[in-house]
Amino acid sequence: MSQPLKRAAAILETVASSPSGLTVGAIAVATALPTPTAHRLVRALVGLGFLDGTGRGALYRLGPR
């Protein structure tokens, strides 16, 4: 499995385990990813509909997909 796919899966699992939502910073800490990497992957997952949340300080939750 590719590294980006593993990272995206880790983000989805982390967000799924927190129904109240997580910030990008909290996602980065929980997944041990650098914040810029977490931010880039979160934006991609939002664009694909796997995560929901936008804006500075947003709480990200599982999306409609």
XYZ file of N, CA and C in Angstrom:
195
model
N 0.851 -1.174 0.000
C 0.000 0.000 0.000
C 0.900 1.240 0.000
N 0.478 2.258 -0.738
C 1.292 3.464 -0.853
C 1.241 4.290 0.440
N 2.292 5.041 0.673
C 2.384 5.880 1.875
C 1.253 6.913 1.944
N 0.942 7.636 0.850
C -0.166 8.591 0.934
C -1.497 7.932 1.282
N -1.735 6.743 0.758
C -2.973 6.034 1.061
C -3.018 5.631 2.531
N -1.891 5.178 3.079
C -1.816 4.835 4.505
C -2.104 6.061 5.370
N -1.550 7.194 4.973
C -1.761 8.423 5.734
C -3.222 8.865 5.684
N -3.826 8.787 4.510
C -5.240 9.159 4.372
C -6.121 8.232 5.202
N -5.808 6.946 5.192
C -6.577 5.983 5.986
C -6.425 6.278 7.473
N -5.226 6.642 7.905
C -4.999 6.974 9.311
C -5.827 8.192 9.715
N -5.910 9.175 8.831
C -6.716 10.363 9.114
C -8.188 9.985 9.221
N -8.686 9.190 8.290
C -10.092 8.782 8.324
C -10.411 7.989 9.590
N -9.534 7.085 9.977
C -9.751 6.306 11.201
C -9.752 7.206 12.433
N -8.862 8.172 12.462
C -8.764 9.093 13.596
C -10.010 9.946 13.703
N -10.458 10.492 12.591
C -11.653 11.339 12.598
C -12.892 10.507 12.939
N -12.955 9.296 12.419
C -14.106 8.425 12.708
C -14.224 8.104 14.185
N -13.100 8.084 14.879
C -13.115 7.753 16.310
C -13.470 8.954 17.182
N -13.676 10.116 16.563
C -14.018 11.328 17.317
C -15.245 11.995 16.701
N -16.447 11.547 17.068
C -17.669 12.077 16.467
C -17.859 13.581 16.653
N -17.251 14.160 17.684
C -17.389 15.601 17.905
C -16.511 16.417 16.958
N -15.610 15.759 16.247
C -14.759 16.429 15.273
C -13.390 16.767 15.819
N -12.455 16.981 14.917
C -11.075 17.298 15.276
C -10.550 18.417 14.383
N -9.687 19.241 14.928
C -8.994 20.252 14.127
C -7.861 19.582 13.367
N -7.321 20.284 12.402
C -6.173 19.748 11.657
C -5.013 19.503 12.614
N -4.798 20.408 13.554
C -3.714 20.231 14.520
C -3.876 18.970 15.340
N -5.097 18.702 15.793
C -5.359 17.495 16.574
C -5.189 16.249 15.715
N -5.591 16.337 14.460
C -5.416 15.215 13.539
C -3.935 14.948 13.333
N -3.157 16.004 13.159
C -1.713 15.858 12.960
C -1.058 15.179 14.160
N -1.430 15.612 15.357
C -0.857 15.019 16.570
C -1.255 13.551 16.686
N -2.528 13.262 16.489
C -3.033 11.895 16.653
C -2.444 10.918 15.632
N -2.123 11.411 14.458
C -1.592 10.541 13.404
C -0.073 10.626 13.274
N 0.548 11.480 14.082
C 1.999 11.700 14.038
C 2.465 12.190 12.667
N 1.610 12.983 12.021
C 1.970 13.582 10.733
C 2.358 15.036 10.942
N 3.257 15.554 10.109
C 3.519 16.990 10.165
C 2.228 17.745 9.827
N 2.009 18.878 10.470
C 0.774 19.634 10.255
C 0.536 19.977 8.786
N 1.543 20.429 8.036
C 1.277 20.723 6.617
C 0.812 19.487 5.827
N 1.353 18.333 6.148
C 0.940 17.103 5.481
C -0.496 16.760 5.834
N -0.818 16.844 7.128
C -2.183 16.578 7.571
C -3.151 17.548 6.905
N -2.781 18.818 6.840
C -3.645 19.834 6.238
C -3.897 19.526 4.769
N -2.861 19.183 4.045
C -2.994 18.869 2.616
C -3.909 17.653 2.407
N -3.720 16.618 3.208
C -4.541 15.425 3.062
C -5.979 15.670 3.499
N -6.176 16.441 4.558
C -7.535 16.770 4.999
C -8.263 17.538 3.900
N -7.598 18.522 3.297
C -8.233 19.273 2.201
C -8.623 18.358 1.052
N -7.751 17.405 0.719
C -8.060 16.465 -0.361
C -9.254 15.592 0.023
N -9.300 15.130 1.268
C -10.411 14.289 1.711
C -11.719 15.067 1.777
N -11.661 16.349 2.109
C -12.860 17.198 2.074
C -13.331 17.335 0.629
N -12.400 17.586 -0.285
C -12.738 17.729 -1.694
C -13.393 16.491 -2.282
N -13.030 15.334 -1.759
C -13.606 14.073 -2.239
C -14.882 13.692 -1.496
N -15.225 14.444 -0.453
C -16.443 14.169 0.298
C -16.278 13.184 1.445
N -15.049 12.746 1.719
C -14.822 11.805 2.813
C -14.807 12.494 4.174
N -14.451 13.781 4.185
C -14.484 14.579 5.408
C -15.332 15.813 5.161
N -15.837 16.380 6.257
C -16.648 17.588 6.188
C -16.090 18.589 7.185
N -15.946 19.830 6.747
C -15.441 20.902 7.599
C -14.611 21.854 6.761
N -14.733 23.142 7.020
C -13.963 24.127 6.271
C -13.634 25.311 7.163
N -12.642 26.060 6.763
C -12.294 27.292 7.455
C -11.272 27.101 8.549
N -10.736 28.213 8.967
C -9.713 28.221 10.009
C -10.306 27.716 11.327
N -9.622 26.765 11.940
C -10.072 26.217 13.218
C -11.251 25.281 13.115
N -11.564 24.826 11.899
C -12.724 23.953 11.691
C -12.555 22.629 12.395
N -13.677 22.066 12.796
C -13.700 20.717 13.320
C -14.099 19.782 12.169
N -13.243 18.853 11.866
C -13.485 17.943 10.753
C -14.148 16.667 11.258
N -15.175 16.256 10.515
C -15.934 15.037 10.811
C -16.028 14.225 9.530
N -16.518 13.003 9.658
C -16.718 12.207 8.446
C -17.725 12.903 7.546
N -17.468 12.862 6.250
C -18.327 13.521 5.279
C -19.421 12.601 4.769
N -20.167 13.088 3.794
C -21.301 12.348 3.269
C -20.914 11.085 2.498
N -19.701 11.028 2.058
C -19.280 9.884 1.264
C -18.903 8.762 2.186
